[in-house]
């Protein structure tokens, strides 16, 4: 798929991987709209990339999603690419019963339900375009779970499964379905603040660059860095990786 001349909506585009994608798409000559919950972060992103548009929206809220769709279809009707990037990650200890689960934002609502409903909302608009795409940002942890993040890992596994079905269902339309599978990324806000740079981790810029390369070459499942081996690992290999990341 071409990576210039598109109109691209990126959820969670004010920070981290979403912002790196916004910057790259913008530089390549695409119109870019980002959304997120925090006005402050959206304002900072717009100040860094003055050409982009930012819309405040909580994608886990059905009313907000409808508002976003209405704004996009009236003000940016040429939108032909939806990047389902927004996500959160929580440590949840199930030995405490529902305490952690209920104590914070719901990962199933934000990482899975929102991507499913955003796709359903936008597919009719996207399918009218000659060339269109849905780009789902999953995670290597969708292929090998990290037990510290049990619900997060499960939502990403489900997003992988959803991407496979969506790609199949949309195969006779103009909408291509990509899945970007990043490894650990050290410079984003997913864990609250940037983490230490380790050998197996990458920067959000490197991830965005690899994602765009994959999109340009119509590589539908884009495993990046360490995730590339994880997505094609055998059951035995995945069991070994599971052991090493959960010791
Ligand atoms: N960092 C990693 O190691 C890593 C690895 C693999 C995959 N990923 C995936 O990459 C994606 C981007 O994460 P990131 O690492 O770049 O972290 P990030 O910097 O925290 O970015 C996530 C973005 O999503 C937005 N967001 C969260 N909940 C939202 C909601 N309900 N409605 C709208 N926007 C929402 C956040 O903004 P607001 O809080 O202002 O809404 C934020 O801008 C996520 O799907 C994540 O799972 C990350």
PDB file of N, CA and C in Angstrom, residues 144-206:
ATOM      1  N   UNK A 144       3.174 -14.465  23.048  1.00  0.00           N
ATOM      2  CA  UNK A 144       3.693 -15.135  24.259  1.00  0.00           C
ATOM      3  C   UNK A 144       3.336 -14.227  25.437  1.00  0.00           C
ATOM      4  N   UNK A 145       2.395 -14.640  26.289  1.00  0.00           N
ATOM      5  CA  UNK A 145       1.938 -13.736  27.356  1.00  0.00           C
ATOM      6  C   UNK A 145       2.953 -13.507  28.464  1.00  0.00           C
ATOM      7  N   UNK A 146       2.896 -12.297  29.027  1.00  0.00           N
ATOM      8  CA  UNK A 146       3.665 -12.032  30.241  1.00  0.00           C
ATOM      9  C   UNK A 146       2.673 -12.038  31.391  1.00  0.00           C
ATOM     10  N   UNK A 147       2.900 -12.948  32.354  1.00  0.00           N
ATOM     11  CA  UNK A 147       1.905 -13.178  33.403  1.00  0.00           C
ATOM     12  C   UNK A 147       1.673 -11.961  34.299  1.00  0.00           C
ATOM     13  N   UNK A 148       2.642 -11.059  34.344  1.00  0.00           N
ATOM     14  CA  UNK A 148       2.438  -9.819  35.119  1.00  0.00           C
ATOM     15  C   UNK A 148       1.324  -8.972  34.520  1.00  0.00           C
ATOM     16  N   UNK A 149       1.157  -9.108  33.209  1.00  0.00           N
ATOM     17  CA  UNK A 149       0.159  -8.315  32.468  1.00  0.00           C
ATOM     18  C   UNK A 149      -0.847  -9.273  31.820  1.00  0.00           C
ATOM     19  N   UNK A 150      -1.601 -10.008  32.619  1.00  0.00           N
ATOM     20  CA  UNK A 150      -2.401 -11.105  32.049  1.00  0.00           C
ATOM     21  C   UNK A 150      -3.537 -10.647  31.141  1.00  0.00           C
ATOM     22  N   UNK A 151      -4.203  -9.564  31.525  1.00  0.00           N
ATOM     23  CA  UNK A 151      -5.344  -9.112  30.707  1.00  0.00           C
ATOM     24  C   UNK A 151      -4.816  -8.416  29.449  1.00  0.00           C
ATOM     25  N   UNK A 152      -3.772  -7.604  29.630  1.00  0.00           N
ATOM     26  CA  UNK A 152      -3.127  -6.944  28.482  1.00  0.00           C
ATOM     27  C   UNK A 152      -2.754  -7.990  27.435  1.00  0.00           C
ATOM     28  N   UNK A 153      -2.023  -9.029  27.867  1.00  0.00           N
ATOM     29  CA  UNK A 153      -1.561 -10.060  26.933  1.00  0.00           C
ATOM     30  C   UNK A 153      -2.753 -10.716  26.235  1.00  0.00           C
ATOM     31  N   UNK A 154      -3.820 -10.965  26.996  1.00  0.00           N
ATOM     32  CA  UNK A 154      -5.000 -11.615  26.416  1.00  0.00           C
ATOM     33  C   UNK A 154      -5.684 -10.698  25.393  1.00  0.00           C
ATOM     34  N   UNK A 155      -5.743  -9.389  25.680  1.00  0.00           N
ATOM     35  CA  UNK A 155      -6.389  -8.477  24.703  1.00  0.00           C
ATOM     36  C   UNK A 155      -5.584  -8.442  23.410  1.00  0.00           C
ATOM     37  N   UNK A 156      -4.254  -8.539  23.527  1.00  0.00           N
ATOM     38  CA  UNK A 156      -3.420  -8.475  22.321  1.00  0.00           C
ATOM     39  C   UNK A 156      -3.531  -9.778  21.519  1.00  0.00           C
ATOM     40  N   UNK A 157      -3.668 -10.917  22.226  1.00  0.00           N
ATOM     41  CA  UNK A 157      -3.891 -12.194  21.525  1.00  0.00           C
ATOM     42  C   UNK A 157      -5.225 -12.133  20.779  1.00  0.00           C
ATOM     43  N   UNK A 158      -6.221 -11.538  21.432  1.00  0.00           N
ATOM     44  CA  UNK A 158      -7.539 -11.415  20.802  1.00  0.00           C
ATOM     45  C   UNK A 158      -7.488 -10.453  19.616  1.00  0.00           C
ATOM     46  N   UNK A 159      -6.696  -9.396  19.734  1.00  0.00           N
ATOM     47  CA  UNK A 159      -6.580  -8.440  18.626  1.00  0.00           C
ATOM     48  C   UNK A 159      -5.902  -9.117  17.427  1.00  0.00           C
ATOM     49  N   UNK A 160      -4.956 -10.013  17.706  1.00  0.00           N
ATOM     50  CA  UNK A 160      -4.330 -10.772  16.612  1.00  0.00           C
ATOM     51  C   UNK A 160      -5.384 -11.636  15.924  1.00  0.00           C
ATOM     52  N   UNK A 161      -6.162 -12.341  16.727  1.00  0.00           N
ATOM     53  CA  UNK A 161      -7.210 -13.205  16.166  1.00  0.00           C
ATOM     54  C   UNK A 161      -8.213 -12.387  15.358  1.00  0.00           C
ATOM     55  N   UNK A 162      -8.629 -11.246  15.917  1.00  0.00           N
ATOM     56  CA  UNK A 162      -9.590 -10.364  15.233  1.00  0.00           C
ATOM     57  C   UNK A 162      -9.004  -9.881  13.895  1.00  0.00           C
ATOM     58  N   UNK A 163      -7.723  -9.563  13.894  1.00  0.00           N
ATOM     59  CA  UNK A 163      -7.077  -9.064  12.666  1.00  0.00           C
ATOM     60  C   UNK A 163      -7.125 -10.128  11.565  1.00  0.00           C
ATOM     61  N   UNK A 164      -6.909 -11.395  11.958  1.00  0.00           N
ATOM     62  CA  UNK A 164      -6.956 -12.484  10.967  1.00  0.00           C
ATOM     63  C   UNK A 164      -8.346 -12.593  10.348  1.00  0.00           C
ATOM     64  N   UNK A 165      -9.372 -12.554  11.213  1.00  0.00           N
ATOM     65  CA  UNK A 165     -10.746 -12.690  10.696  1.00  0.00           C
ATOM     66  C   UNK A 165     -11.135 -11.495   9.844  1.00  0.00           C
ATOM     67  N   UNK A 166     -10.765 -10.300  10.313  1.00  0.00           N
ATOM     68  CA  UNK A 166     -11.118  -9.075   9.583  1.00  0.00           C
ATOM     69  C   UNK A 166     -10.457  -9.081   8.203  1.00  0.00           C
ATOM     70  N   UNK A 167      -9.183  -9.481   8.163  1.00  0.00           N
ATOM     71  CA  UNK A 167      -8.446  -9.529   6.877  1.00  0.00           C
ATOM     72  C   UNK A 167      -9.173 -10.464   5.921  1.00  0.00           C
ATOM     73  N   UNK A 168      -9.633 -11.591   6.451  1.00  0.00           N
ATOM     74  CA  UNK A 168     -10.336 -12.560   5.594  1.00  0.00           C
ATOM     75  C   UNK A 168     -11.678 -11.993   5.126  1.00  0.00           C
ATOM     76  N   UNK A 169     -12.443 -11.422   6.077  1.00  0.00           N
ATOM     77  CA  UNK A 169     -13.761 -10.886   5.709  1.00  0.00           C
ATOM     78  C   UNK A 169     -13.669  -9.742   4.702  1.00  0.00           C
ATOM     79  N   UNK A 170     -12.607  -8.953   4.785  1.00  0.00           N
ATOM     80  CA  UNK A 170     -12.499  -7.754   3.931  1.00  0.00           C
ATOM     81  C   UNK A 170     -11.694  -8.018   2.660  1.00  0.00           C
ATOM     82  N   UNK A 171     -11.390  -9.303   2.393  1.00  0.00           N
ATOM     83  CA  UNK A 171     -10.448  -9.598   1.307  1.00  0.00           C
ATOM     84  C   UNK A 171     -10.961  -9.138  -0.058  1.00  0.00           C
ATOM     85  N   UNK A 172     -12.292  -9.040  -0.223  1.00  0.00           N
ATOM     86  CA  UNK A 172     -12.776  -8.611  -1.540  1.00  0.00           C
ATOM     87  C   UNK A 172     -13.143  -7.119  -1.544  1.00  0.00           C
ATOM     88  N   UNK A 173     -12.753  -6.400  -0.508  1.00  0.00           N
ATOM     89  CA  UNK A 173     -12.952  -4.943  -0.483  1.00  0.00           C
ATOM     90  C   UNK A 173     -11.592  -4.263  -0.711  1.00  0.00           C
ATOM     91  N   UNK A 174     -11.622  -2.934  -0.696  1.00  0.00           N
ATOM     92  CA  UNK A 174     -10.354  -2.196  -0.878  1.00  0.00           C
ATOM     93  C   UNK A 174      -9.587  -2.063   0.440  1.00  0.00           C
ATOM     94  N   UNK A 175     -10.159  -2.573   1.538  1.00  0.00           N
ATOM     95  CA  UNK A 175      -9.556  -2.347   2.862  1.00  0.00           C
ATOM     96  C   UNK A 175      -8.577  -3.481   3.219  1.00  0.00           C
ATOM     97  N   UNK A 176      -7.304  -3.128   3.295  1.00  0.00           N
ATOM     98  CA  UNK A 176      -6.295  -4.097   3.707  1.00  0.00           C
ATOM     99  C   UNK A 176      -6.171  -4.058   5.226  1.00  0.00           C
ATOM    100  N   UNK A 177      -5.962  -5.197   5.842  1.00  0.00           N
ATOM    101  CA  UNK A 177      -5.837  -5.227   7.310  1.00  0.00           C
ATOM    102  C   UNK A 177      -4.401  -5.622   7.685  1.00  0.00           C
ATOM    103  N   UNK A 178      -3.718  -4.681   8.331  1.00  0.00           N
ATOM    104  CA  UNK A 178      -2.342  -4.920   8.777  1.00  0.00           C
ATOM    105  C   UNK A 178      -2.342  -5.121  10.282  1.00  0.00           C
ATOM    106  N   UNK A 179      -1.384  -5.906  10.757  1.00  0.00           N
ATOM    107  CA  UNK A 179      -1.150  -6.016  12.199  1.00  0.00           C
ATOM    108  C   UNK A 179       0.311  -5.688  12.451  1.00  0.00           C
ATOM    109  N   UNK A 180       0.541  -4.672  13.259  1.00  0.00           N
ATOM    110  CA  UNK A 180       1.900  -4.301  13.636  1.00  0.00           C
ATOM    111  C   UNK A 180       2.171  -4.909  15.007  1.00  0.00           C
ATOM    112  N   UNK A 181       3.250  -5.683  15.115  1.00  0.00           N
ATOM    113  CA  UNK A 181       3.538  -6.416  16.360  1.00  0.00           C
ATOM    114  C   UNK A 181       4.866  -5.911  16.949  1.00  0.00           C
ATOM    115  N   UNK A 182       4.797  -4.852  17.788  1.00  0.00           N
ATOM    116  CA  UNK A 182       6.048  -4.324  18.335  1.00  0.00           C
ATOM    117  C   UNK A 182       6.600  -5.209  19.452  1.00  0.00           C
ATOM    118  N   UNK A 183       7.921  -5.102  19.663  1.00  0.00           N
ATOM    119  CA  UNK A 183       8.531  -5.735  20.841  1.00  0.00           C
ATOM    120  C   UNK A 183       8.428  -4.726  21.988  1.00  0.00           C
ATOM    121  N   UNK A 184       9.209  -4.891  23.049  1.00  0.00           N
ATOM    122  CA  UNK A 184       9.246  -3.872  24.105  1.00  0.00           C
ATOM    123  C   UNK A 184       9.790  -2.567  23.524  1.00  0.00           C
ATOM    124  N   UNK A 185       9.100  -1.484  23.824  1.00  0.00           N
ATOM    125  CA  UNK A 185       9.509  -0.164  23.327  1.00  0.00           C
ATOM    126  C   UNK A 185       9.834   0.679  24.555  1.00  0.00           C
ATOM    127  N   UNK A 186      11.033   1.271  24.589  1.00  0.00           N
ATOM    128  CA  UNK A 186      11.497   1.870  25.847  1.00  0.00           C
ATOM    129  C   UNK A 186      11.102   3.327  26.065  1.00  0.00           C
ATOM    130  N   UNK A 187      10.677   4.026  25.000  1.00  0.00           N
ATOM    131  CA  UNK A 187      10.496   5.478  25.165  1.00  0.00           C
ATOM    132  C   UNK A 187       9.032   5.919  25.058  1.00  0.00           C
ATOM    133  N   UNK A 188       8.095   5.097  25.533  1.00  0.00           N
ATOM    134  CA  UNK A 188       6.685   5.481  25.466  1.00  0.00           C
ATOM    135  C   UNK A 188       6.117   5.628  26.884  1.00  0.00           C
ATOM    136  N   UNK A 189       4.830   5.954  26.966  1.00  0.00           N
ATOM    137  CA  UNK A 189       4.206   6.155  28.280  1.00  0.00           C
ATOM    138  C   UNK A 189       3.404   4.940  28.741  1.00  0.00           C
ATOM    139  N   UNK A 190       3.562   3.809  28.022  1.00  0.00           N
ATOM    140  CA  UNK A 190       2.731   2.637  28.325  1.00  0.00           C
ATOM    141  C   UNK A 190       2.875   2.180  29.774  1.00  0.00           C
ATOM    142  N   UNK A 191       4.108   2.249  30.276  1.00  0.00           N
ATOM    143  CA  UNK A 191       4.334   1.824  31.666  1.00  0.00           C
ATOM    144  C   UNK A 191       4.397   3.030  32.599  1.00  0.00           C
ATOM    145  N   UNK A 192       3.768   4.114  32.192  1.00  0.00           N
ATOM    146  CA  UNK A 192       3.736   5.319  33.019  1.00  0.00           C
ATOM    147  C   UNK A 192       4.847   6.286  32.654  1.00  0.00           C
ATOM    148  N   UNK A 193       6.053   5.721  32.475  1.00  0.00           N
ATOM    149  CA  UNK A 193       7.189   6.558  32.062  1.00  0.00           C
ATOM    150  C   UNK A 193       8.143   5.692  31.238  1.00  0.00           C
ATOM    151  N   UNK A 194       9.059   6.340  30.489  1.00  0.00           N
ATOM    152  CA  UNK A 194       9.997   5.544  29.697  1.00  0.00           C
ATOM    153  C   UNK A 194      10.756   4.555  30.570  1.00  0.00           C
ATOM    154  N   UNK A 195      11.092   3.384  30.014  1.00  0.00           N
ATOM    155  CA  UNK A 195      11.824   2.372  30.782  1.00  0.00           C
ATOM    156  C   UNK A 195      13.279   2.354  30.310  1.00  0.00           C
ATOM    157  N   UNK A 196      14.107   1.575  31.030  1.00  0.00           N
ATOM    158  CA  UNK A 196      15.519   1.507  30.665  1.00  0.00           C
ATOM    159  C   UNK A 196      15.672   0.854  29.297  1.00  0.00           C
ATOM    160  N   UNK A 197      16.616   1.364  28.515  1.00  0.00           N
ATOM    161  CA  UNK A 197      16.855   0.802  27.180  1.00  0.00           C
ATOM    162  C   UNK A 197      17.599  -0.529  27.337  1.00  0.00           C
ATOM    163  N   UNK A 198      16.985  -1.612  26.879  1.00  0.00           N
ATOM    164  CA  UNK A 198      17.649  -2.921  26.968  1.00  0.00           C
ATOM    165  C   UNK A 198      17.888  -3.436  25.553  1.00  0.00           C
ATOM    166  N   UNK A 199      18.707  -4.522  25.438  1.00  0.00           N
ATOM    167  CA  UNK A 199      19.061  -5.065  24.118  1.00  0.00           C
ATOM    168  C   UNK A 199      17.834  -5.417  23.285  1.00  0.00           C
ATOM    169  N   UNK A 200      16.829  -5.980  23.957  1.00  0.00           N
ATOM    170  CA  UNK A 200      15.660  -6.494  23.232  1.00  0.00           C
ATOM    171  C   UNK A 200      14.615  -5.401  22.957  1.00  0.00           C
ATOM    172  N   UNK A 201      14.863  -4.201  23.485  1.00  0.00           N
ATOM    173  CA  UNK A 201      13.860  -3.128  23.321  1.00  0.00           C
ATOM    174  C   UNK A 201      14.215  -2.214  22.152  1.00  0.00           C
ATOM    175  N   UNK A 202      13.199  -1.537  21.628  1.00  0.00           N
ATOM    176  CA  UNK A 202      13.415  -0.616  20.503  1.00  0.00           C
ATOM    177  C   UNK A 202      12.809   0.744  20.831  1.00  0.00           C
ATOM    178  N   UNK A 203      13.122   1.731  20.018  1.00  0.00           N
ATOM    179  CA  UNK A 203      12.509   3.044  20.209  1.00  0.00           C
ATOM    180  C   UNK A 203      11.213   3.105  19.399  1.00  0.00           C
ATOM    181  N   UNK A 204      10.344   4.034  19.778  1.00  0.00           N
ATOM    182  CA  UNK A 204       9.086   4.176  19.034  1.00  0.00           C
ATOM    183  C   UNK A 204       9.355   4.593  17.589  1.00  0.00           C
ATOM    184  N   UNK A 205      10.417   5.332  17.368  1.00  0.00           N
ATOM    185  CA  UNK A 205      10.790   5.734  16.004  1.00  0.00           C
ATOM    186  C   UNK A 205      11.161   4.544  15.150  1.00  0.00           C
ATOM    187  N   UNK A 206      11.962   3.639  15.742  1.00  0.00           N
ATOM    188  CA  UNK A 206      12.363   2.430  14.996  1.00  0.00           C
ATOM    189  C   UNK A 206      11.131   1.580  14.676  1.00  0.00           C
TER     190      UNK A 206
END
